[in-house]
Amino acid sequence: MRGMLRGIGSVLLVGLLLGCGNQKEAIPISSPYAKAMALRGQGQSLMLEVGASSCYACIEMKQLIDKLHQENPSHQIFVINLNEEREVAKILKIQVIPTQIVYDASGEEVWRHVGGLGELELRELVQKYGI
C-alpha cells in the first residue's frame, strides 16, 4: 500500500510539474541536462537519473549515484531534478519518477527504466553499458 501511494504521488508530481505554466522555460547551459546532452553521442555512454527532490525513491537514487561518484568520479551519470528543470520532463517524455535513461556512445537511447534501482542493479547497469 505504501509503495502504491508513493507511485501515485510520483505520477501526480510529474503531472503537476508538467501542468504548471504555459510558457516554455529555457534550460540553463550549466544544468545537468544541458551538460549531459553536450556529451551525448561523443563516444561514451551516459545515464540520466530523472527525479525530484520531493520524491523519496528519487532521493534514494541520488544517494546511490553520489556513492558511485565518490568511488569513481568519471561515471557519466547525471541527476536531473524536475523541481529545477521542469521542461526536461516534456523533452524526455517522463511520466513517472524516478526514471533512468541510458544513452550509448553514439547517443542512442538504449535503456529506460521507471522506478528506483537497488545498488546492485545500478552497479550492473554501469558495468554493462560502460557508464
Coordinates of C-alpha atoms in Angstrom, one line a residue:
M1 CA 0.0 0.0 0.0
R2 CA 2.8 2.4 1.0
G3 CA 4.6 1.7 -2.3
M4 CA 1.5 2.2 -4.3
L5 CA 0.9 5.6 -2.6
R6 CA 4.5 6.6 -3.4
G7 CA 3.9 5.7 -7.0
I8 CA 0.7 7.6 -7.2
G9 CA 2.4 10.6 -5.6
S10 CA 5.2 10.4 -8.2
V11 CA 2.7 10.4 -11.1
L12 CA 0.9 13.3 -9.6
L13 CA 4.1 15.2 -9.0
V14 CA 5.1 14.8 -12.7
G15 CA 1.6 15.9 -13.7
L16 CA 1.8 19.0 -11.6
L17 CA 5.3 19.8 -12.9
L18 CA 4.2 19.4 -16.5
G19 CA 0.9 21.3 -16.0
C20 CA 2.2 24.4 -14.3
G21 CA 2.7 27.3 -16.6
N22 CA 2.2 27.5 -20.3
Q23 CA 5.4 29.2 -21.3
K24 CA 8.5 27.3 -22.3
E25 CA 11.4 27.6 -19.9
A26 CA 14.9 27.9 -21.1
I27 CA 17.2 25.2 -19.8
P28 CA 20.4 26.8 -18.4
I29 CA 23.6 25.7 -20.1
S30 CA 25.0 24.8 -16.7
S31 CA 22.2 22.4 -15.8
P32 CA 22.8 18.7 -15.5
Y33 CA 20.5 18.0 -18.5
A34 CA 22.4 20.5 -20.7
K35 CA 25.8 19.1 -19.7
A36 CA 24.6 15.5 -20.4
M37 CA 23.2 16.5 -23.8
A38 CA 26.5 18.2 -24.7
L39 CA 28.3 14.9 -24.0
R40 CA 25.7 12.6 -25.6
G41 CA 27.0 10.9 -28.7
Q42 CA 30.6 11.9 -28.0
G43 CA 31.9 8.4 -27.7
Q44 CA 31.0 7.5 -24.1
S45 CA 27.8 6.1 -22.7
L46 CA 25.9 8.1 -20.1
M47 CA 22.9 7.8 -17.8
L48 CA 20.2 10.3 -16.8
E49 CA 18.5 9.9 -13.4
V50 CA 15.3 11.9 -13.7
G51 CA 13.6 12.7 -10.4
A52 CA 12.6 15.4 -8.0
S53 CA 13.9 16.5 -4.6
S54 CA 10.4 15.9 -3.2
C55 CA 10.3 12.2 -4.2
Y56 CA 11.5 9.6 -1.7
A57 CA 12.6 7.0 -4.3
C58 CA 14.4 9.8 -6.2
I59 CA 16.3 10.8 -3.1
E60 CA 17.4 7.2 -2.6
M61 CA 18.6 7.0 -6.2
K62 CA 20.6 10.2 -5.9
Q63 CA 22.3 8.9 -2.7
L64 CA 23.3 5.7 -4.6
I65 CA 24.6 7.8 -7.5
D66 CA 26.5 10.1 -5.2
K67 CA 28.1 7.0 -3.7
L68 CA 29.2 5.7 -7.1
H69 CA 30.6 9.2 -8.0
Q70 CA 32.6 9.2 -4.7
E71 CA 34.1 5.8 -5.7
N72 CA 34.7 6.8 -9.3
P73 CA 34.1 10.5 -10.4
S74 CA 34.4 9.6 -14.1
H75 CA 31.0 7.8 -14.1
Q76 CA 28.8 9.8 -16.6
I77 CA 25.6 9.8 -14.5
F78 CA 23.6 13.0 -14.4
V79 CA 20.9 13.6 -11.8
I80 CA 18.1 15.8 -13.1
N81 CA 15.8 17.4 -10.6
L82 CA 12.5 18.2 -12.2
N83 CA 11.8 20.8 -9.5
E84 CA 14.6 22.8 -11.1
E85 CA 14.4 21.6 -14.7
R86 CA 10.6 21.1 -15.4
E87 CA 10.9 21.4 -19.2
V88 CA 13.1 18.3 -19.3
A89 CA 10.1 16.1 -18.3
K90 CA 8.4 17.1 -21.6
I91 CA 11.5 16.7 -23.7
L92 CA 12.2 13.2 -22.4
K93 CA 8.6 12.2 -22.2
I94 CA 8.8 11.4 -18.5
Q95 CA 5.5 10.2 -17.0
V96 CA 6.7 8.7 -13.7
I97 CA 9.7 9.4 -11.5
P98 CA 12.3 8.2 -10.9
T99 CA 13.2 7.3 -14.4
Q100 CA 16.6 6.3 -15.6
I101 CA 17.7 6.6 -19.2
V102 CA 20.9 5.2 -20.7
Y103 CA 22.4 6.5 -24.0
D104 CA 25.1 4.5 -25.7
A105 CA 28.4 6.0 -27.1
S106 CA 26.7 7.0 -30.3
G107 CA 24.0 8.9 -28.4
E108 CA 21.1 6.4 -29.0
E109 CA 18.8 5.7 -26.1
V110 CA 19.4 2.0 -25.3
W111 CA 17.7 1.5 -22.0
R112 CA 14.9 3.2 -20.0
H113 CA 13.6 2.2 -16.6
V114 CA 10.8 3.6 -14.4
G115 CA 11.2 3.3 -10.7
G116 CA 14.0 3.0 -8.3
L117 CA 17.0 0.7 -8.7
G118 CA 18.9 -1.1 -5.9
E119 CA 22.6 -0.6 -5.5
L120 CA 23.5 -4.0 -7.2
E121 CA 21.2 -3.2 -10.2
L122 CA 22.7 0.2 -10.6
R123 CA 26.3 -1.2 -10.4
E124 CA 25.4 -3.9 -13.0
L125 CA 23.9 -1.2 -15.3
V126 CA 27.0 0.9 -15.1
Q127 CA 29.2 -2.1 -15.8
K128 CA 27.1 -3.4 -18.7
Y129 CA 26.9 -0.1 -20.6
G130 CA 30.3 1.3 -19.6
I131 CA 28.9 4.4 -18.0

